[in-house]
Structure formats: C-alpha cells, structure tokens
C-alpha cells in the first residue's frame, strides 16, 4: 500500500500527464489551422501518448491499492507565433515533465516505495527519449527557417510518424 503522500504525488503526476496531453492537442489544433497537417498529426499522436502515460499511472495507483483522484486540467495555450515556437514549447514541456518525474522518483526513494521506483524508471527512460526527439525537431526547424520548400518537406516528414500503439516507432 502506498503512503498518502505517495498517492497524492501520483495523482498530481496523472494530472500533469493529462495536462501535457491536453496541451499537445491544443498544439495539434493550431498546427492544423495553419495548414501544417503533418505537424498536427505528430502532435495528435503525442497527445495520445501522454494520455497513455496518465493511464499507466492510474493503473499503477490502483494496483498498489491506492486511490485515483482526478483533478481539474489547466487551460493550455492556444495561440503561437510560429510552428517553430510550437515545437520549442513542446520541448520545454518535456523538460518540465522530466523535472516532475525526477521529483516523484526522489519522493518514492525517500518513502521507500520500491515498486514505485521500478515503475518510474520506465518514465525516466521515456523522458530521455521524448526530450531527445523534441530537441531534434526544434533543431531541424531552426535549420530550415522560413524556406517554404524545406518547411513543407519537414511537415511531410513529421506527418509520417506512426503510433507506438500500432507496434512500430
Ligand atoms: Fe509523459 Fe511527454 O511526458
């Protein structure tokens, strides 16, 4: 059984993951509105991944006989300067989530919640990958700058992302 402080912290992280999901959905909407259809597709899949992260913690909380308490999800940003800014904000969001996961891991360590430590290792590894991916995309946008042909190519490339749920990366 998880301590109350651990349960509260996991519920908070469920909310953080759902906020990330919501935020990516908002980014997807902005991208599609601006006709960056590939970027919108990428963001939509990312939103789905975040929802799955939340569900993973939901399942873990229940498996440890904890109580899942859902909280209100904050309003995400809906207006952006450019498509580059969207991905810069995505990267910043991932860096924030990494800090949140690190904090949760530290708490689990102090609470001697060993099963939670094992579960959270998956999230730590996932954050390395998510930050890396976002950083690489920001780098590509910075190289392309305002060149329309290259932007179209990059949008097409991002549109080829497939769902990890489909068993492919
Ligand atoms: Fe679930 Fe991208 O952090």
PDB file of N, CA and C in Angstrom, residues 41-113:
ATOM      1  N   UNK A  41      -0.579  16.105 -37.117  1.00  0.00           N
ATOM      2  CA  UNK A  41      -0.637  14.651 -36.925  1.00  0.00           C
ATOM      3  C   UNK A  41       0.353  14.226 -35.830  1.00  0.00           C
ATOM      4  N   UNK A  42       1.561  14.776 -35.886  1.00  0.00           N
ATOM      5  CA  UNK A  42       2.608  14.440 -34.904  1.00  0.00           C
ATOM      6  C   UNK A  42       2.130  14.810 -33.497  1.00  0.00           C
ATOM      7  N   UNK A  43       1.571  16.004 -33.373  1.00  0.00           N
ATOM      8  CA  UNK A  43       1.105  16.497 -32.068  1.00  0.00           C
ATOM      9  C   UNK A  43      -0.061  15.650 -31.528  1.00  0.00           C
ATOM     10  N   UNK A  44      -0.898  15.242 -32.440  1.00  0.00           N
ATOM     11  CA  UNK A  44      -2.053  14.440 -32.027  1.00  0.00           C
ATOM     12  C   UNK A  44      -1.604  13.079 -31.470  1.00  0.00           C
ATOM     13  N   UNK A  45      -0.627  12.488 -32.132  1.00  0.00           N
ATOM     14  CA  UNK A  45      -0.090  11.214 -31.626  1.00  0.00           C
ATOM     15  C   UNK A  45       0.602  11.425 -30.283  1.00  0.00           C
ATOM     16  N   UNK A  46       1.292  12.557 -30.154  1.00  0.00           N
ATOM     17  CA  UNK A  46       1.978  12.843 -28.893  1.00  0.00           C
ATOM     18  C   UNK A  46       0.955  13.012 -27.766  1.00  0.00           C
ATOM     19  N   UNK A  47      -0.144  13.656 -28.097  1.00  0.00           N
ATOM     20  CA  UNK A  47      -1.218  13.818 -27.116  1.00  0.00           C
ATOM     21  C   UNK A  47      -1.721  12.450 -26.645  1.00  0.00           C
ATOM     22  N   UNK A  48      -1.866  11.561 -27.586  1.00  0.00           N
ATOM     23  CA  UNK A  48      -2.338  10.204 -27.271  1.00  0.00           C
ATOM     24  C   UNK A  48      -1.339   9.494 -26.347  1.00  0.00           C
ATOM     25  N   UNK A  49      -0.046   9.686 -26.634  1.00  0.00           N
ATOM     26  CA  UNK A  49       0.988   9.066 -25.775  1.00  0.00           C
ATOM     27  C   UNK A  49       0.894   9.565 -24.340  1.00  0.00           C
ATOM     28  N   UNK A  50       0.656  10.854 -24.206  1.00  0.00           N
ATOM     29  CA  UNK A  50       0.567  11.425 -22.856  1.00  0.00           C
ATOM     30  C   UNK A  50      -0.629  10.871 -22.098  1.00  0.00           C
ATOM     31  N   UNK A  51      -1.711  10.673 -22.813  1.00  0.00           N
ATOM     32  CA  UNK A  51      -2.904  10.096 -22.172  1.00  0.00           C
ATOM     33  C   UNK A  51      -2.584   8.676 -21.681  1.00  0.00           C
ATOM     34  N   UNK A  52      -1.795   7.966 -22.475  1.00  0.00           N
ATOM     35  CA  UNK A  52      -1.408   6.605 -22.088  1.00  0.00           C
ATOM     36  C   UNK A  52      -0.472   6.643 -20.858  1.00  0.00           C
ATOM     37  N   UNK A  53       0.381   7.681 -20.799  1.00  0.00           N
ATOM     38  CA  UNK A  53       1.239   7.825 -19.605  1.00  0.00           C
ATOM     39  C   UNK A  53       0.359   8.016 -18.357  1.00  0.00           C
ATOM     40  N   UNK A  54      -0.671   8.847 -18.502  1.00  0.00           N
ATOM     41  CA  UNK A  54      -1.581   9.070 -17.372  1.00  0.00           C
ATOM     42  C   UNK A  54      -2.250   7.761 -16.967  1.00  0.00           C
ATOM     43  N   UNK A  55      -2.680   7.000 -17.957  1.00  0.00           N
ATOM     44  CA  UNK A  55      -3.359   5.735 -17.662  1.00  0.00           C
ATOM     45  C   UNK A  55      -2.424   4.727 -17.019  1.00  0.00           C
ATOM     46  N   UNK A  56      -1.174   4.790 -17.401  1.00  0.00           N
ATOM     47  CA  UNK A  56      -0.178   3.896 -16.805  1.00  0.00           C
ATOM     48  C   UNK A  56      -0.071   4.150 -15.294  1.00  0.00           C
ATOM     49  N   UNK A  57      -0.066   5.433 -14.923  1.00  0.00           N
ATOM     50  CA  UNK A  57      -0.007   5.785 -13.504  1.00  0.00           C
ATOM     51  C   UNK A  57      -1.330   5.486 -12.794  1.00  0.00           C
ATOM     52  N   UNK A  58      -2.418   5.687 -13.496  1.00  0.00           N
ATOM     53  CA  UNK A  58      -3.756   5.334 -12.982  1.00  0.00           C
ATOM     54  C   UNK A  58      -3.780   3.837 -12.618  1.00  0.00           C
ATOM     55  N   UNK A  59      -3.293   2.999 -13.540  1.00  0.00           N
ATOM     56  CA  UNK A  59      -3.272   1.546 -13.310  1.00  0.00           C
ATOM     57  C   UNK A  59      -2.333   1.185 -12.155  1.00  0.00           C
ATOM     58  N   UNK A  60      -1.187   1.856 -12.101  1.00  0.00           N
ATOM     59  CA  UNK A  60      -0.226   1.557 -11.043  1.00  0.00           C
ATOM     60  C   UNK A  60      -0.805   1.920  -9.671  1.00  0.00           C
ATOM     61  N   UNK A  61      -1.394   3.105  -9.600  1.00  0.00           N
ATOM     62  CA  UNK A  61      -2.002   3.550  -8.337  1.00  0.00           C
ATOM     63  C   UNK A  61      -3.009   2.505  -7.830  1.00  0.00           C
ATOM     64  N   UNK A  62      -3.865   2.034  -8.737  1.00  0.00           N
ATOM     65  CA  UNK A  62      -4.896   1.068  -8.346  1.00  0.00           C
ATOM     66  C   UNK A  62      -4.289  -0.291  -7.992  1.00  0.00           C
ATOM     67  N   UNK A  63      -3.257  -0.678  -8.735  1.00  0.00           N
ATOM     68  CA  UNK A  63      -2.607  -1.965  -8.464  1.00  0.00           C
ATOM     69  C   UNK A  63      -1.972  -1.978  -7.078  1.00  0.00           C
ATOM     70  N   UNK A  64      -1.559  -0.811  -6.598  1.00  0.00           N
ATOM     71  CA  UNK A  64      -0.956  -0.706  -5.263  1.00  0.00           C
ATOM     72  C   UNK A  64      -2.007  -0.353  -4.208  1.00  0.00           C
ATOM     73  N   UNK A  65      -3.271  -0.522  -4.574  1.00  0.00           N
ATOM     74  CA  UNK A  65      -4.387  -0.283  -3.657  1.00  0.00           C
ATOM     75  C   UNK A  65      -4.511   1.186  -3.254  1.00  0.00           C
ATOM     76  N   UNK A  66      -4.024   2.058  -4.108  1.00  0.00           N
ATOM     77  CA  UNK A  66      -4.171   3.493  -3.863  1.00  0.00           C
ATOM     78  C   UNK A  66      -5.463   4.004  -4.480  1.00  0.00           C
ATOM     79  N   UNK A  67      -5.771   5.257  -4.194  1.00  0.00           N
ATOM     80  CA  UNK A  67      -6.998   5.845  -4.736  1.00  0.00           C
ATOM     81  C   UNK A  67      -6.652   6.880  -5.811  1.00  0.00           C
ATOM     82  N   UNK A  68      -7.274   6.713  -6.967  1.00  0.00           N
ATOM     83  CA  UNK A  68      -7.069   7.689  -8.051  1.00  0.00           C
ATOM     84  C   UNK A  68      -8.050   8.834  -7.848  1.00  0.00           C
ATOM     85  N   UNK A  69      -7.497  10.048  -7.768  1.00  0.00           N
ATOM     86  CA  UNK A  69      -8.355  11.230  -7.639  1.00  0.00           C
ATOM     87  C   UNK A  69      -8.022  12.175  -8.788  1.00  0.00           C
ATOM     88  N   UNK A  70      -8.998  12.363  -9.659  1.00  0.00           N
ATOM     89  CA  UNK A  70      -8.771  13.255 -10.801  1.00  0.00           C
ATOM     90  C   UNK A  70      -8.999  14.703 -10.410  1.00  0.00           C
ATOM     91  N   UNK A  71      -8.111  15.554 -10.928  1.00  0.00           N
ATOM     92  CA  UNK A  71      -8.197  16.984 -10.639  1.00  0.00           C
ATOM     93  C   UNK A  71      -8.486  17.745 -11.930  1.00  0.00           C
ATOM     94  N   UNK A  72      -8.848  19.007 -11.777  1.00  0.00           N
ATOM     95  CA  UNK A  72      -9.128  19.831 -12.967  1.00  0.00           C
ATOM     96  C   UNK A  72      -7.856  19.992 -13.800  1.00  0.00           C
ATOM     97  N   UNK A  73      -8.039  19.997 -15.104  1.00  0.00           N
ATOM     98  CA  UNK A  73      -6.893  20.183 -16.007  1.00  0.00           C
ATOM     99  C   UNK A  73      -6.825  21.659 -16.392  1.00  0.00           C
ATOM    100  N   UNK A  74      -5.639  22.229 -16.243  1.00  0.00           N
ATOM    101  CA  UNK A  74      -5.472  23.663 -16.553  1.00  0.00           C
ATOM    102  C   UNK A  74      -5.648  23.920 -18.048  1.00  0.00           C
ATOM    103  N   UNK A  75      -5.989  25.163 -18.374  1.00  0.00           N
ATOM    104  CA  UNK A  75      -6.168  25.518 -19.781  1.00  0.00           C
ATOM    105  C   UNK A  75      -4.805  25.628 -20.478  1.00  0.00           C
ATOM    106  N   UNK A  76      -4.641  24.950 -21.602  1.00  0.00           N
ATOM    107  CA  UNK A  76      -3.361  25.054 -22.310  1.00  0.00           C
ATOM    108  C   UNK A  76      -3.319  26.294 -23.204  1.00  0.00           C
ATOM    109  N   UNK A  77      -2.129  26.660 -23.648  1.00  0.00           N
ATOM    110  CA  UNK A  77      -2.004  27.763 -24.615  1.00  0.00           C
ATOM    111  C   UNK A  77      -2.660  27.370 -25.926  1.00  0.00           C
ATOM    112  N   UNK A  78      -3.227  28.342 -26.606  1.00  0.00           N
ATOM    113  CA  UNK A  78      -3.864  28.002 -27.881  1.00  0.00           C
ATOM    114  C   UNK A  78      -3.379  28.881 -29.026  1.00  0.00           C
ATOM    115  N   UNK A  79      -2.508  29.832 -28.716  1.00  0.00           N
ATOM    116  CA  UNK A  79      -2.024  30.716 -29.770  1.00  0.00           C
ATOM    117  C   UNK A  79      -0.504  30.728 -29.773  1.00  0.00           C
ATOM    118  N   UNK A  80       0.053  30.606 -30.964  1.00  0.00           N
ATOM    119  CA  UNK A  80       1.508  30.532 -31.085  1.00  0.00           C
ATOM    120  C   UNK A  80       1.967  31.470 -32.198  1.00  0.00           C
ATOM    121  N   UNK A  81       3.232  31.877 -32.100  1.00  0.00           N
ATOM    122  CA  UNK A  81       3.801  32.785 -33.097  1.00  0.00           C
ATOM    123  C   UNK A  81       4.120  32.076 -34.400  1.00  0.00           C
ATOM    124  N   UNK A  82       4.595  30.851 -34.261  1.00  0.00           N
ATOM    125  CA  UNK A  82       5.084  30.117 -35.430  1.00  0.00           C
ATOM    126  C   UNK A  82       5.113  28.632 -35.101  1.00  0.00           C
ATOM    127  N   UNK A  83       5.308  27.846 -36.137  1.00  0.00           N
ATOM    128  CA  UNK A  83       5.371  26.398 -35.918  1.00  0.00           C
ATOM    129  C   UNK A  83       6.637  26.025 -35.124  1.00  0.00           C
ATOM    130  N   UNK A  84       7.700  26.812 -35.313  1.00  0.00           N
ATOM    131  CA  UNK A  84       8.928  26.556 -34.526  1.00  0.00           C
ATOM    132  C   UNK A  84       8.625  26.755 -33.046  1.00  0.00           C
ATOM    133  N   UNK A  85       7.888  27.823 -32.754  1.00  0.00           N
ATOM    134  CA  UNK A  85       7.559  28.095 -31.357  1.00  0.00           C
ATOM    135  C   UNK A  85       6.753  26.947 -30.747  1.00  0.00           C
ATOM    136  N   UNK A  86       5.885  26.362 -31.544  1.00  0.00           N
ATOM    137  CA  UNK A  86       5.083  25.239 -31.045  1.00  0.00           C
ATOM    138  C   UNK A  86       6.020  24.123 -30.563  1.00  0.00           C
ATOM    139  N   UNK A  87       7.009  23.801 -31.384  1.00  0.00           N
ATOM    140  CA  UNK A  87       7.916  22.701 -31.006  1.00  0.00           C
ATOM    141  C   UNK A  87       8.875  23.113 -29.890  1.00  0.00           C
ATOM    142  N   UNK A  88       9.235  24.390 -29.848  1.00  0.00           N
ATOM    143  CA  UNK A  88      10.064  24.850 -28.717  1.00  0.00           C
ATOM    144  C   UNK A  88       9.287  24.693 -27.409  1.00  0.00           C
ATOM    145  N   UNK A  89       8.003  24.990 -27.466  1.00  0.00           N
ATOM    146  CA  UNK A  89       7.176  24.844 -26.259  1.00  0.00           C
ATOM    147  C   UNK A  89       6.965  23.378 -25.909  1.00  0.00           C
ATOM    148  N   UNK A  90       6.903  22.555 -26.940  1.00  0.00           N
ATOM    149  CA  UNK A  90       6.794  21.111 -26.703  1.00  0.00           C
ATOM    150  C   UNK A  90       8.048  20.617 -25.975  1.00  0.00           C
ATOM    151  N   UNK A  91       9.206  21.081 -26.426  1.00  0.00           N
ATOM    152  CA  UNK A  91      10.466  20.691 -25.773  1.00  0.00           C
ATOM    153  C   UNK A  91      10.483  21.180 -24.321  1.00  0.00           C
ATOM    154  N   UNK A  92      10.088  22.437 -24.120  1.00  0.00           N
ATOM    155  CA  UNK A  92      10.069  22.993 -22.752  1.00  0.00           C
ATOM    156  C   UNK A  92       9.119  22.185 -21.871  1.00  0.00           C
ATOM    157  N   UNK A  93       8.004  21.771 -22.456  1.00  0.00           N
ATOM    158  CA  UNK A  93       7.028  20.979 -21.692  1.00  0.00           C
ATOM    159  C   UNK A  93       7.640  19.640 -21.276  1.00  0.00           C
ATOM    160  N   UNK A  94       8.372  19.016 -22.207  1.00  0.00           N
ATOM    161  CA  UNK A  94       9.011  17.737 -21.871  1.00  0.00           C
ATOM    162  C   UNK A  94      10.059  17.923 -20.775  1.00  0.00           C
ATOM    163  N   UNK A  95      10.783  19.048 -20.826  1.00  0.00           N
ATOM    164  CA  UNK A  95      11.790  19.299 -19.786  1.00  0.00           C
ATOM    165  C   UNK A  95      11.112  19.469 -18.422  1.00  0.00           C
ATOM    166  N   UNK A  96       9.956  20.112 -18.430  1.00  0.00           N
ATOM    167  CA  UNK A  96       9.195  20.260 -17.182  1.00  0.00           C
ATOM    168  C   UNK A  96       8.746  18.897 -16.670  1.00  0.00           C
ATOM    169  N   UNK A  97       8.230  18.068 -17.580  1.00  0.00           N
ATOM    170  CA  UNK A  97       7.771  16.734 -17.160  1.00  0.00           C
ATOM    171  C   UNK A  97       8.946  15.925 -16.600  1.00  0.00           C
ATOM    172  N   UNK A  98      10.107  16.055 -17.205  1.00  0.00           N
ATOM    173  CA  UNK A  98      11.289  15.347 -16.691  1.00  0.00           C
ATOM    174  C   UNK A  98      11.552  15.745 -15.239  1.00  0.00           C
ATOM    175  N   UNK A  99      11.463  17.037 -14.961  1.00  0.00           N
ATOM    176  CA  UNK A  99      11.675  17.506 -13.577  1.00  0.00           C
ATOM    177  C   UNK A  99      10.613  16.934 -12.640  1.00  0.00           C
ATOM    178  N   UNK A 100       9.375  16.881 -13.141  1.00  0.00           N
ATOM    179  CA  UNK A 100       8.288  16.340 -12.308  1.00  0.00           C
ATOM    180  C   UNK A 100       8.543  14.862 -11.990  1.00  0.00           C
ATOM    181  N   UNK A 101       8.944  14.113 -13.010  1.00  0.00           N
ATOM    182  CA  UNK A 101       9.204  12.678 -12.818  1.00  0.00           C
ATOM    183  C   UNK A 101      10.392  12.491 -11.862  1.00  0.00           C
ATOM    184  N   UNK A 102      11.422  13.295 -12.037  1.00  0.00           N
ATOM    185  CA  UNK A 102      12.588  13.208 -11.146  1.00  0.00           C
ATOM    186  C   UNK A 102      12.164  13.468  -9.695  1.00  0.00           C
ATOM    187  N   UNK A 103      11.302  14.465  -9.510  1.00  0.00           N
ATOM    188  CA  UNK A 103      10.812  14.797  -8.162  1.00  0.00           C
ATOM    189  C   UNK A 103      10.019  13.649  -7.558  1.00  0.00           C
ATOM    190  N   UNK A 104       9.209  13.032  -8.408  1.00  0.00           N
ATOM    191  CA  UNK A 104       8.396  11.904  -7.951  1.00  0.00           C
ATOM    192  C   UNK A 104       9.291  10.707  -7.587  1.00  0.00           C
ATOM    193  N   UNK A 105      10.322  10.516  -8.375  1.00  0.00           N
ATOM    194  CA  UNK A 105      11.265   9.418  -8.122  1.00  0.00           C
ATOM    195  C   UNK A 105      11.979   9.651  -6.780  1.00  0.00           C
ATOM    196  N   UNK A 106      12.379  10.880  -6.563  1.00  0.00           N
ATOM    197  CA  UNK A 106      13.072  11.227  -5.317  1.00  0.00           C
ATOM    198  C   UNK A 106      12.158  10.988  -4.108  1.00  0.00           C
ATOM    199  N   UNK A 107      10.902  11.358  -4.283  1.00  0.00           N
ATOM    200  CA  UNK A 107       9.933  11.144  -3.209  1.00  0.00           C
ATOM    201  C   UNK A 107       9.750   9.650  -2.937  1.00  0.00           C
ATOM    202  N   UNK A 108       9.620   8.872  -4.013  1.00  0.00           N
ATOM    203  CA  UNK A 108       9.440   7.419  -3.873  1.00  0.00           C
ATOM    204  C   UNK A 108      10.655   6.811  -3.159  1.00  0.00           C
ATOM    205  N   UNK A 109      11.817   7.333  -3.478  1.00  0.00           N
ATOM    206  CA  UNK A 109      13.050   6.859  -2.840  1.00  0.00           C
ATOM    207  C   UNK A 109      13.008   7.148  -1.339  1.00  0.00           C
ATOM    208  N   UNK A 110      12.650   8.382  -0.997  1.00  0.00           N
ATOM    209  CA  UNK A 110      12.599   8.772   0.414  1.00  0.00           C
ATOM    210  C   UNK A 110      11.517   8.018   1.183  1.00  0.00           C
ATOM    211  N   UNK A 111      10.438   7.699   0.471  1.00  0.00           N
ATOM    212  CA  UNK A 111       9.308   6.982   1.091  1.00  0.00           C
ATOM    213  C   UNK A 111       9.522   5.467   1.105  1.00  0.00           C
ATOM    214  N   UNK A 112      10.633   5.048   0.525  1.00  0.00           N
ATOM    215  CA  UNK A 112      10.933   3.612   0.381  1.00  0.00           C
ATOM    216  C   UNK A 112       9.796   2.882  -0.368  1.00  0.00           C
ATOM    217  N   UNK A 113       9.267   3.557  -1.365  1.00  0.00           N
ATOM    218  CA  UNK A 113       8.200   2.958  -2.198  1.00  0.00           C
ATOM    219  C   UNK A 113       8.893   2.255  -3.371  1.00  0.00           C
TER     220      UNK A 113
END
